Amino acid sequence: MIPGSKSDHPSFRKSFLFAVQGFRTAVATERNIKVMLAAGACAVVAGLALGLDLLSWAIILLCCGVVIMAELFNTAVETVVDLVSPEFHPLAGRAKDIAAAAVWVLSALVAVVGILVFANAILN
């Protein structure tokens, strides 16, 4: 819904389709989303090879989903910053750098969690 618009909110189905469209756009235009999806696929293959238990699967899948979600948020932030500040501005650069740093921190923590989960599976 556009602020100030008198039209109703889109239906649940339409909202879902907008979300799918946004995901497709991100995958088609953003390299880092592709990298994160590939890393998630590798984690799933490794989990299948190691025969992870149910709790380990939950942890791995949650971590993959959260990293992809963070990258989608980062992409949204960068898109909005580019819209409102098409010319270079130090604050626009800072906002984009901070959003990227959030993904980086999360990815590092998820990597540690992945190492712990997979090491546990290998040792057991």
mmCIF file of C-alpha atoms in Angstrom:
data_model
loop_
_atom_site.group_PDB
_atom_site.id
_atom_site.type_symbol
_atom_site.label_atom_id
_atom_site.label_comp_id
_atom_site.label_asym_id
_atom_site.label_seq_id
_atom_site.Cartn_x
_atom_site.Cartn_y
_atom_site.Cartn_z
ATOM 1 C CA MET A 1 0.000 0.000 0.000
ATOM 2 C CA ILE A 2 1.322 3.414 -0.913
ATOM 3 C CA PRO A 3 1.211 5.938 1.966
ATOM 4 C CA GLY A 4 -1.706 8.291 1.468
ATOM 5 C CA SER A 5 -3.403 5.880 -0.916
ATOM 6 C CA LYS A 6 -7.036 5.026 -0.269
ATOM 7 C CA SER A 7 -6.778 1.598 -1.868
ATOM 8 C CA ASP A 8 -7.029 -1.525 0.279
ATOM 9 C CA HIS A 9 -4.125 -3.750 1.123
ATOM 10 C CA PRO A 10 -3.398 -6.461 -1.450
ATOM 11 C CA SER A 11 -4.794 -9.906 -0.797
ATOM 12 C CA PHE A 12 -2.696 -12.526 0.969
ATOM 13 C CA ARG A 13 -2.116 -14.290 -2.360
ATOM 14 C CA LYS A 14 -0.992 -11.054 -4.033
ATOM 15 C CA SER A 15 1.305 -10.237 -1.113
ATOM 16 C CA PHE A 16 2.838 -13.707 -1.368
ATOM 17 C CA LEU A 17 3.386 -13.246 -5.112
ATOM 18 C CA PHE A 18 5.044 -9.865 -4.474
ATOM 19 C CA ALA A 19 7.407 -11.589 -2.041
ATOM 20 C CA VAL A 20 8.250 -14.283 -4.602
ATOM 21 C CA GLN A 21 8.843 -11.560 -7.189
ATOM 22 C CA GLY A 22 11.193 -9.769 -4.782
ATOM 23 C CA PHE A 23 13.126 -12.974 -4.118
ATOM 24 C CA ARG A 24 13.442 -13.686 -7.843
ATOM 25 C CA THR A 25 14.639 -10.146 -8.483
ATOM 26 C CA ALA A 26 17.254 -10.419 -5.748
ATOM 27 C CA VAL A 27 18.506 -13.764 -7.076
ATOM 28 C CA ALA A 28 18.636 -12.424 -10.635
ATOM 29 C CA THR A 29 20.440 -9.194 -9.773
ATOM 30 C CA GLU A 30 22.537 -9.795 -6.647
ATOM 31 C CA ARG A 31 25.689 -11.914 -6.690
ATOM 32 C CA ASN A 32 25.842 -12.290 -2.904
ATOM 33 C CA ILE A 33 22.379 -13.886 -2.752
ATOM 34 C CA LYS A 34 23.585 -16.502 -5.246
ATOM 35 C CA VAL A 35 26.703 -17.115 -3.134
ATOM 36 C CA MET A 36 24.602 -17.521 0.030
ATOM 37 C CA LEU A 37 22.180 -19.893 -1.698
ATOM 38 C CA ALA A 38 25.113 -21.967 -2.983
ATOM 39 C CA ALA A 39 26.634 -22.087 0.508
ATOM 40 C CA GLY A 40 23.267 -23.156 1.907
ATOM 41 C CA ALA A 41 23.004 -25.894 -0.729
ATOM 42 C CA CYS A 42 26.495 -27.110 0.228
ATOM 43 C CA ALA A 43 25.443 -27.215 3.886
ATOM 44 C CA VAL A 44 22.383 -29.288 2.975
ATOM 45 C CA VAL A 45 24.488 -31.716 0.909
ATOM 46 C CA ALA A 46 26.996 -32.007 3.772
ATOM 47 C CA GLY A 47 24.127 -32.603 6.200
ATOM 48 C CA LEU A 48 22.744 -35.374 3.999
ATOM 49 C CA ALA A 49 26.195 -36.962 3.681
ATOM 50 C CA LEU A 50 26.720 -36.900 7.446
ATOM 51 C CA GLY A 51 23.189 -37.985 8.334
ATOM 52 C CA LEU A 52 22.442 -35.103 10.687
ATOM 53 C CA ASP A 53 19.908 -35.605 13.452
ATOM 54 C CA LEU A 54 16.700 -33.574 13.623
ATOM 55 C CA LEU A 55 18.034 -30.865 15.944
ATOM 56 C CA SER A 56 21.164 -30.393 13.819
ATOM 57 C CA TRP A 57 18.987 -30.043 10.709
ATOM 58 C CA ALA A 58 16.893 -27.423 12.462
ATOM 59 C CA ILE A 59 20.008 -25.458 13.404
ATOM 60 C CA ILE A 60 21.546 -25.670 9.915
ATOM 61 C CA LEU A 61 18.325 -24.743 8.105
ATOM 62 C CA LEU A 62 17.611 -21.879 10.503
ATOM 63 C CA CYS A 63 21.137 -20.527 10.053
ATOM 64 C CA CYS A 64 20.851 -20.734 6.250
ATOM 65 C CA GLY A 65 17.499 -18.970 6.298
ATOM 66 C CA VAL A 66 18.659 -16.196 8.611
ATOM 67 C CA VAL A 67 21.750 -15.454 6.503
ATOM 68 C CA ILE A 68 19.692 -15.311 3.301
ATOM 69 C CA MET A 69 17.137 -13.100 5.048
ATOM 70 C CA ALA A 70 19.895 -10.758 6.236
ATOM 71 C CA GLU A 71 21.274 -10.524 2.710
ATOM 72 C CA LEU A 72 17.793 -9.712 1.408
ATOM 73 C CA PHE A 73 17.483 -6.933 4.021
ATOM 74 C CA ASN A 74 20.924 -5.644 3.040
ATOM 75 C CA THR A 75 19.857 -5.587 -0.610
ATOM 76 C CA ALA A 76 16.688 -3.695 0.327
ATOM 77 C CA VAL A 77 18.665 -1.137 2.354
ATOM 78 C CA GLU A 78 21.140 -0.619 -0.488
ATOM 79 C CA THR A 79 18.293 -0.207 -2.989
ATOM 80 C CA VAL A 80 16.515 2.396 -0.876
ATOM 81 C CA VAL A 81 19.762 4.270 -0.205
ATOM 82 C CA ASP A 82 20.497 4.329 -3.948
ATOM 83 C CA LEU A 83 16.990 5.647 -4.577
ATOM 84 C CA VAL A 84 17.158 8.495 -2.084
ATOM 85 C CA SER A 85 20.829 9.326 -2.672
ATOM 86 C CA PRO A 86 21.754 8.689 -6.313
ATOM 87 C CA GLU A 87 24.812 10.934 -5.928
ATOM 88 C CA PHE A 88 27.629 9.855 -3.640
ATOM 89 C CA HIS A 89 27.129 10.955 -0.059
ATOM 90 C CA PRO A 90 29.248 9.820 2.906
ATOM 91 C CA LEU A 91 26.163 9.003 4.996
ATOM 92 C CA ALA A 92 24.698 6.901 2.190
ATOM 93 C CA GLY A 93 27.980 5.011 1.969
ATOM 94 C CA ARG A 94 28.042 4.558 5.730
ATOM 95 C CA ALA A 95 24.488 3.155 5.764
ATOM 96 C CA LYS A 96 25.338 0.664 3.035
ATOM 97 C CA ASP A 97 28.601 -0.338 4.734
ATOM 98 C CA ILE A 98 26.854 -0.898 8.064
ATOM 99 C CA ALA A 99 24.128 -3.025 6.453
ATOM 100 C CA ALA A 100 26.814 -5.104 4.741
ATOM 101 C CA ALA A 101 28.703 -5.422 8.037
ATOM 102 C CA ALA A 102 25.576 -6.835 9.693
ATOM 103 C CA VAL A 103 25.485 -9.613 7.094
ATOM 104 C CA TRP A 104 29.210 -10.204 7.513
ATOM 105 C CA VAL A 105 28.958 -10.542 11.317
ATOM 106 C CA LEU A 106 25.988 -12.881 11.020
ATOM 107 C CA SER A 107 27.753 -14.978 8.377
ATOM 108 C CA ALA A 108 30.832 -15.340 10.583
ATOM 109 C CA LEU A 109 28.702 -16.483 13.534
ATOM 110 C CA VAL A 110 26.753 -18.896 11.340
ATOM 111 C CA ALA A 111 30.036 -20.326 10.036
ATOM 112 C CA VAL A 112 31.097 -21.055 13.633
ATOM 113 C CA VAL A 113 27.724 -22.680 14.353
ATOM 114 C CA GLY A 114 28.068 -24.766 11.177
ATOM 115 C CA ILE A 115 31.545 -25.915 12.167
ATOM 116 C CA LEU A 116 30.257 -26.933 15.606
ATOM 117 C CA VAL A 117 27.247 -28.816 14.198
ATOM 118 C CA PHE A 118 29.253 -30.632 11.527
ATOM 119 C CA ALA A 119 32.155 -31.387 13.891
ATOM 120 C CA ASN A 120 29.681 -32.882 16.348
ATOM 121 C CA ALA A 121 28.193 -35.036 13.582
ATOM 122 C CA ILE A 122 31.632 -36.220 12.431
ATOM 123 C CA LEU A 123 32.818 -37.028 15.951
ATOM 124 C CA ASN A 124 29.638 -38.915 16.805
#
